[in-house]
mmCIF file of C-alpha atoms in Angstrom:
data_model
loop_
_atom_site.group_PDB
_atom_site.id
_atom_site.type_symbol
_atom_site.label_atom_id
_atom_site.label_comp_id
_atom_site.label_asym_id
_atom_site.label_seq_id
_atom_site.Cartn_x
_atom_site.Cartn_y
_atom_site.Cartn_z
ATOM 1 C CA SER A 1 3.178 -15.487 2.831
ATOM 2 C CA SER A 2 0.412 -15.562 1.222
ATOM 3 C CA GLU A 3 0.076 -14.164 -2.357
ATOM 4 C CA LEU A 4 -3.280 -12.164 -4.054
ATOM 5 C CA THR A 5 -3.281 -13.390 -7.702
ATOM 6 C CA GLN A 6 -4.939 -10.415 -10.665
ATOM 7 C CA ASP A 7 -4.679 -10.707 -14.272
ATOM 8 C CA PRO A 8 -1.703 -8.217 -15.547
ATOM 9 C CA ALA A 9 -3.901 -6.191 -17.628
ATOM 10 C CA VAL A 10 -7.662 -5.406 -18.969
ATOM 11 C CA SER A 11 -9.399 -3.406 -21.304
ATOM 12 C CA VAL A 12 -13.518 -2.116 -21.353
ATOM 13 C CA ALA A 13 -14.484 0.167 -24.585
ATOM 14 C CA LEU A 14 -15.214 3.956 -22.863
ATOM 15 C CA GLY A 15 -18.467 4.264 -21.562
ATOM 16 C CA GLN A 16 -18.606 0.552 -20.949
ATOM 17 C CA THR A 17 -18.552 -1.523 -17.340
ATOM 18 C CA VAL A 18 -15.596 -4.089 -16.390
ATOM 19 C CA ARG A 19 -14.646 -6.279 -13.458
ATOM 20 C CA ILE A 20 -11.085 -6.413 -11.803
ATOM 21 C CA THR A 21 -10.510 -9.538 -9.464
ATOM 22 C CA CYS A 22 -7.947 -10.850 -7.459
ATOM 23 C CA GLN A 23 -7.665 -14.294 -4.869
ATOM 24 C CA GLY A 24 -5.804 -14.588 -2.403
ATOM 25 C CA ASP A 25 -6.538 -17.461 0.953
ATOM 26 C CA SER A 26 -5.742 -14.376 2.544
ATOM 27 C CA LEU A 27 -9.099 -12.742 1.712
ATOM 28 C CA ARG A 28 -10.771 -15.845 3.627
ATOM 29 C CA ARG A 29 -9.878 -14.141 6.670
ATOM 30 C CA TYR A 30 -9.248 -10.246 5.830
ATOM 31 C CA TYR A 31 -11.546 -7.953 3.355
ATOM 32 C CA ALA A 32 -9.417 -6.856 0.423
ATOM 33 C CA SER A 33 -8.494 -2.707 -0.086
ATOM 34 C CA TRP A 34 -8.204 -1.196 -4.212
ATOM 35 C CA TYR A 35 -5.467 1.445 -4.874
ATOM 36 C CA GLN A 36 -5.359 3.043 -9.005
ATOM 37 C CA GLN A 37 -2.128 4.103 -9.319
ATOM 38 C CA LYS A 38 -0.657 6.653 -12.698
ATOM 39 C CA PRO A 39 1.935 7.294 -13.827
ATOM 40 C CA GLY A 40 4.143 8.821 -11.642
ATOM 41 C CA GLN A 41 2.029 8.749 -8.615
ATOM 42 C CA ALA A 42 1.696 7.154 -5.844
ATOM 43 C CA PRO A 43 -1.554 5.308 -5.379
ATOM 44 C CA VAL A 44 -4.900 5.950 -3.590
ATOM 45 C CA LEU A 45 -7.692 3.953 -2.463
ATOM 46 C CA VAL A 46 -10.421 4.014 -4.535
ATOM 47 C CA ILE A 47 -12.076 0.565 -1.888
ATOM 48 C CA PHE A 48 -12.113 -1.029 1.698
ATOM 49 C CA LEU A 49 -13.574 -3.596 2.694
ATOM 50 C CA ASN A 50 -13.869 -5.190 0.486
ATOM 51 C CA ASP A 51 -16.815 -2.552 -1.137
ATOM 52 C CA ILE A 52 -16.516 1.062 1.362
ATOM 53 C CA ARG A 53 -15.832 3.503 -1.017
ATOM 54 C CA PRO A 54 -14.163 6.899 -0.021
ATOM 55 C CA SER A 55 -14.972 9.924 0.092
ATOM 56 C CA GLY A 56 -14.956 12.194 -3.684
ATOM 57 C CA ILE A 57 -13.690 8.110 -5.293
ATOM 58 C CA PRO A 58 -16.268 8.204 -8.793
ATOM 59 C CA ASP A 59 -19.594 6.557 -7.398
ATOM 60 C CA ARG A 60 -18.999 3.903 -10.340
ATOM 61 C CA PHE A 61 -16.857 2.634 -8.775
ATOM 62 C CA SER A 62 -17.865 -0.565 -6.060
ATOM 63 C CA GLY A 63 -15.963 -3.237 -5.326
ATOM 64 C CA SER A 64 -17.069 -7.351 -3.821
ATOM 65 C CA GLY A 65 -15.664 -10.225 -2.079
ATOM 66 C CA SER A 66 -16.511 -13.572 -2.242
ATOM 67 C CA GLY A 67 -15.020 -16.397 -0.547
ATOM 68 C CA ASN A 68 -11.324 -16.199 -1.777
ATOM 69 C CA THR A 69 -12.302 -13.061 -4.675
ATOM 70 C CA ALA A 70 -12.636 -9.509 -4.332
ATOM 71 C CA SER A 71 -13.451 -7.896 -6.945
ATOM 72 C CA LEU A 72 -13.536 -4.284 -8.147
ATOM 73 C CA THR A 73 -16.205 -2.482 -10.801
ATOM 74 C CA ILE A 74 -15.921 0.106 -13.237
ATOM 75 C CA THR A 75 -19.417 1.129 -14.666
ATOM 76 C CA GLY A 76 -19.401 3.193 -17.588
ATOM 77 C CA ALA A 77 -15.376 3.375 -17.545
ATOM 78 C CA GLN A 78 -14.241 6.715 -18.578
ATOM 79 C CA ALA A 79 -10.685 7.673 -20.350
ATOM 80 C CA GLU A 80 -9.660 8.583 -16.305
ATOM 81 C CA ASP A 81 -9.465 5.031 -15.052
ATOM 82 C CA GLU A 82 -7.096 4.407 -17.231
ATOM 83 C CA ALA A 83 -4.573 3.564 -15.115
ATOM 84 C CA ASP A 84 -3.148 0.431 -12.397
ATOM 85 C CA TYR A 85 -5.164 -0.816 -9.717
ATOM 86 C CA TYR A 86 -3.757 -2.879 -7.036
ATOM 87 C CA CYS A 87 -5.138 -5.325 -4.436
ATOM 88 C CA SER A 88 -4.329 -6.118 -1.014
ATOM 89 C CA SER A 89 -5.249 -7.562 1.992
ATOM 90 C CA ARG A 90 -3.230 -8.789 5.763
ATOM 91 C CA ASP A 91 -1.125 -12.128 4.729
ATOM 92 C CA SER A 92 -2.717 -14.273 6.415
ATOM 93 C CA ASP A 93 0.301 -16.643 7.616
ATOM 94 C CA TYR A 94 -0.248 -17.304 11.596
ATOM 95 C CA ASN A 95 4.249 -17.016 11.402
ATOM 96 C CA TYR A 96 5.035 -13.000 11.064
ATOM 97 C CA VAL A 97 2.988 -9.675 10.352
ATOM 98 C CA ASN A 98 3.287 -8.701 7.244
ATOM 99 C CA TRP A 99 0.987 -6.806 4.072
ATOM 100 C CA VAL A 100 0.574 -8.329 0.565
ATOM 101 C CA PHE A 101 -0.844 -7.028 -2.477
ATOM 102 C CA GLY A 102 -1.673 -7.587 -5.543
ATOM 103 C CA GLY A 103 0.092 -7.896 -8.324
ATOM 104 C CA GLY A 104 -1.973 -5.165 -10.511
ATOM 105 C CA THR A 105 -3.996 -4.953 -14.062
ATOM 106 C CA LYS A 106 -3.357 -2.376 -16.092
ATOM 107 C CA LEU A 107 -6.353 -0.889 -17.442
ATOM 108 C CA THR A 108 -7.037 -0.257 -20.647
ATOM 109 C CA VAL A 109 -10.224 2.297 -22.067
ATOM 110 C CA LEU A 110 -10.288 1.103 -24.992
ATOM 111 C CA GLN B 1 -5.774 18.323 4.565
ATOM 112 C CA VAL B 2 -4.684 14.669 5.728
ATOM 113 C CA GLN B 3 -1.743 14.901 4.306
ATOM 114 C CA LEU B 4 2.170 13.229 3.949
ATOM 115 C CA VAL B 5 5.362 15.041 2.632
ATOM 116 C CA GLN B 6 8.517 12.704 1.784
ATOM 117 C CA SER B 7 12.126 13.941 1.449
ATOM 118 C CA GLY B 8 13.641 13.960 -1.519
ATOM 119 C CA ALA B 9 15.085 12.095 -4.261
ATOM 120 C CA GLU B 10 18.490 9.901 -3.420
ATOM 121 C CA VAL B 11 21.679 8.384 -4.920
ATOM 122 C CA LYS B 12 23.305 5.758 -3.671
ATOM 123 C CA LYS B 13 26.614 3.674 -4.079
ATOM 124 C CA PRO B 14 26.414 -0.227 -3.163
ATOM 125 C CA GLY B 15 26.730 -0.972 0.658
ATOM 126 C CA ALA B 16 25.992 2.636 1.529
ATOM 127 C CA SER B 17 22.307 3.572 3.559
ATOM 128 C CA VAL B 18 19.776 5.748 2.593
ATOM 129 C CA ARG B 19 16.790 7.678 5.550
ATOM 130 C CA ILE B 20 13.678 8.391 3.787
ATOM 131 C CA SER B 21 11.799 11.212 6.132
ATOM 132 C CA CYS B 22 7.903 11.310 6.126
ATOM 133 C CA LYS B 23 6.042 14.683 7.812
ATOM 134 C CA ALA B 24 2.816 14.354 8.840
ATOM 135 C CA SER B 25 0.263 16.740 8.738
ATOM 136 C CA GLY B 26 -3.295 17.743 9.141
ATOM 137 C CA PHE B 27 -4.742 14.311 11.771
ATOM 138 C CA THR B 28 -3.075 13.693 14.772
ATOM 139 C CA PHE B 29 -0.023 11.260 14.416
ATOM 140 C CA THR B 30 0.538 9.483 17.856
ATOM 141 C CA ASP B 31 -3.213 8.073 17.248
ATOM 142 C CA TYR B 32 -1.915 5.295 13.503
ATOM 143 C CA TRP B 33 0.448 2.845 13.344
ATOM 144 C CA MET B 34 2.713 4.313 9.794
ATOM 145 C CA HIS B 35 3.693 1.152 6.685
ATOM 146 C CA TRP B 36 5.999 1.710 4.199
ATOM 147 C CA VAL B 37 4.948 0.061 1.081
ATOM 148 C CA ARG B 38 7.841 0.361 -1.879
ATOM 149 C CA GLN B 39 7.745 0.010 -6.078
ATOM 150 C CA ALA B 40 10.761 -1.136 -7.872
ATOM 151 C CA PRO B 41 11.256 0.490 -11.156
ATOM 152 C CA GLY B 42 7.983 -0.868 -14.098
ATOM 153 C CA GLN B 43 6.381 -4.049 -10.303
ATOM 154 C CA GLY B 44 4.428 -3.556 -8.195
ATOM 155 C CA LEU B 45 4.326 -2.260 -4.503
ATOM 156 C CA GLU B 46 5.412 -3.808 -1.776
ATOM 157 C CA TRP B 47 5.252 -4.019 1.704
ATOM 158 C CA MET B 48 8.705 -3.033 3.788
ATOM 159 C CA ALA B 49 7.104 -2.278 7.400
ATOM 160 C CA LEU B 50 5.025 -1.250 9.930
ATOM 161 C CA ILE B 51 5.505 1.133 13.225
ATOM 162 C CA ASN B 52 3.005 1.184 16.118
ATOM 163 C CA PRO B 53 1.822 5.113 17.438
ATOM 164 C CA SER B 54 4.165 5.804 19.823
ATOM 165 C CA GLY B 55 7.408 3.966 17.871
ATOM 166 C CA GLU B 56 7.959 1.401 20.751
ATOM 167 C CA THR B 57 6.879 -1.298 18.380
ATOM 168 C CA THR B 58 8.400 -1.817 14.175
ATOM 169 C CA ARG B 59 7.159 -5.390 13.191
ATOM 170 C CA TYR B 60 9.529 -6.128 9.017
ATOM 171 C CA ALA B 61 9.109 -7.718 6.024
ATOM 172 C CA GLN B 62 10.608 -10.704 6.363
ATOM 173 C CA ARG B 63 13.507 -9.925 3.501
ATOM 174 C CA PHE B 64 14.060 -6.779 5.010
ATOM 175 C CA GLN B 65 15.226 -7.717 8.954
ATOM 176 C CA GLY B 66 17.809 -6.667 9.521
ATOM 177 C CA ARG B 67 18.439 -4.146 6.586
ATOM 178 C CA VAL B 68 15.177 -1.578 7.674
ATOM 179 C CA THR B 69 14.721 0.895 10.692
ATOM 180 C CA VAL B 70 12.020 2.657 11.200
ATOM 181 C CA THR B 71 11.357 5.032 13.557
ATOM 182 C CA ARG B 72 9.204 7.884 13.742
ATOM 183 C CA ASP B 73 9.097 11.330 16.079
ATOM 184 C CA THR B 74 6.053 12.793 17.292
ATOM 185 C CA SER B 75 7.445 15.371 18.702
ATOM 186 C CA THR B 76 7.946 16.862 14.751
ATOM 187 C CA SER B 77 4.833 14.661 13.936
ATOM 188 C CA THR B 78 8.299 13.177 11.501
ATOM 189 C CA LEU B 79 7.961 8.840 9.867
ATOM 190 C CA TYR B 80 11.438 7.565 8.567
ATOM 191 C CA MET B 81 12.181 4.307 7.360
ATOM 192 C CA GLU B 82 16.187 3.694 6.993
ATOM 193 C CA LEU B 83 17.979 1.132 4.524
ATOM 194 C CA SER B 84 21.071 -0.228 4.879
ATOM 195 C CA SER B 85 23.630 -2.604 2.425
ATOM 196 C CA LEU B 86 21.659 -0.702 -0.174
ATOM 197 C CA ARG B 87 22.231 -3.079 -4.525
ATOM 198 C CA SER B 88 21.229 -2.027 -6.400
ATOM 199 C CA ASP B 89 17.451 -3.881 -6.381
ATOM 200 C CA ASP B 90 16.845 -1.009 -3.928
ATOM 201 C CA SER B 91 15.811 0.928 -6.828
ATOM 202 C CA ALA B 92 12.687 1.725 -5.808
ATOM 203 C CA VAL B 93 10.298 4.371 -5.463
ATOM 204 C CA TYR B 94 9.643 4.340 -0.954
ATOM 205 C CA TYR B 95 5.858 5.316 -0.604
ATOM 206 C CA CYS B 96 4.656 5.828 3.365
ATOM 207 C CA ALA B 97 1.390 5.644 3.983
ATOM 208 C CA ARG B 98 -0.999 5.831 7.861
ATOM 209 C CA ASP B 99 -2.914 2.590 8.391
ATOM 210 C CA ASN B 100 -6.066 2.773 8.617
ATOM 211 C CA SER B 101 -8.489 -0.546 10.017
ATOM 212 C CA GLN B 102 -11.753 -1.248 11.873
ATOM 213 C CA GLN B 103 -13.666 -5.123 12.124
ATOM 214 C CA ARG B 104 -17.176 -5.831 10.254
ATOM 215 C CA ASP B 105 -19.082 -8.923 10.701
ATOM 216 C CA GLY B 106 -16.506 -10.149 12.584
ATOM 217 C CA PHE B 107 -13.538 -9.486 10.654
ATOM 218 C CA THR B 108 -10.592 -6.963 10.174
ATOM 219 C CA GLY B 109 -9.926 -4.843 6.639
ATOM 220 C CA TRP B 110 -6.916 -2.924 7.204
ATOM 221 C CA TRP B 111 -6.358 0.341 4.554
ATOM 222 C CA PHE B 112 -3.249 2.039 3.357
ATOM 223 C CA ASP B 113 -4.527 6.177 3.063
ATOM 224 C CA PRO B 114 -3.461 8.088 2.524
ATOM 225 C CA TRP B 115 -0.375 8.066 0.477
ATOM 226 C CA GLY B 116 3.147 9.834 0.420
ATOM 227 C CA GLN B 117 4.455 11.565 -2.984
ATOM 228 C CA GLY B 118 7.008 8.755 -3.224
ATOM 229 C CA THR B 119 10.615 8.787 -2.835
ATOM 230 C CA LEU B 120 13.095 7.619 -5.667
ATOM 231 C CA VAL B 121 16.231 5.687 -4.290
ATOM 232 C CA THR B 122 18.124 5.214 -7.516
ATOM 233 C CA VAL B 123 21.427 2.670 -6.391
ATOM 234 C CA SER B 124 24.038 2.803 -8.334
ATOM 235 C CA PRO B 125 27.875 2.848 -8.373
#
């Protein structure tokens, strides 16, 4: 099966911009989605189809994708953005139906 | 509003089975595929299973084949997941999530939205 690779941890100063990346072969075939998860809570969708922001998600969240890499950017990070972030896509392995998640990136807002 | 509400926490002994429910509201349940995803303590998200709108087609992650069964009751808009032969490493929070997909520019994307609140399953002797 495919894998999606994320940096385990990233930090950003309050009000600054941070980019979280996700790499994997499946991203060459399928769009990525991104999820924010705060402690003790269920994941929340923040980006789908690489760069679409659902209603209700602040516009400081944006996404992009190229080749085997998808990125989530937070422009002007706020304290409430401190969370784990996961990327996901359909597995590109033809042998079976599967979805994959990255290992998650823990974002710390300093 | 669109919502998925899951059943409560479970404590099971090794070798037992657990059945979790997920009740949908705020959308037409029979229009959507549905997923199960789990998260072990301190770990990441892991996809487990998918079921089609009618409940006739299921797909399971290879590592759960033979142990997991996903069903749905369209009359009550409820999704179920049963995991058998439980082991200690099955201790996790289990989430249901609605499938969404769209094609754009010749590529397809899927996303999970919304998610249930999660059900903690603890497997302990």
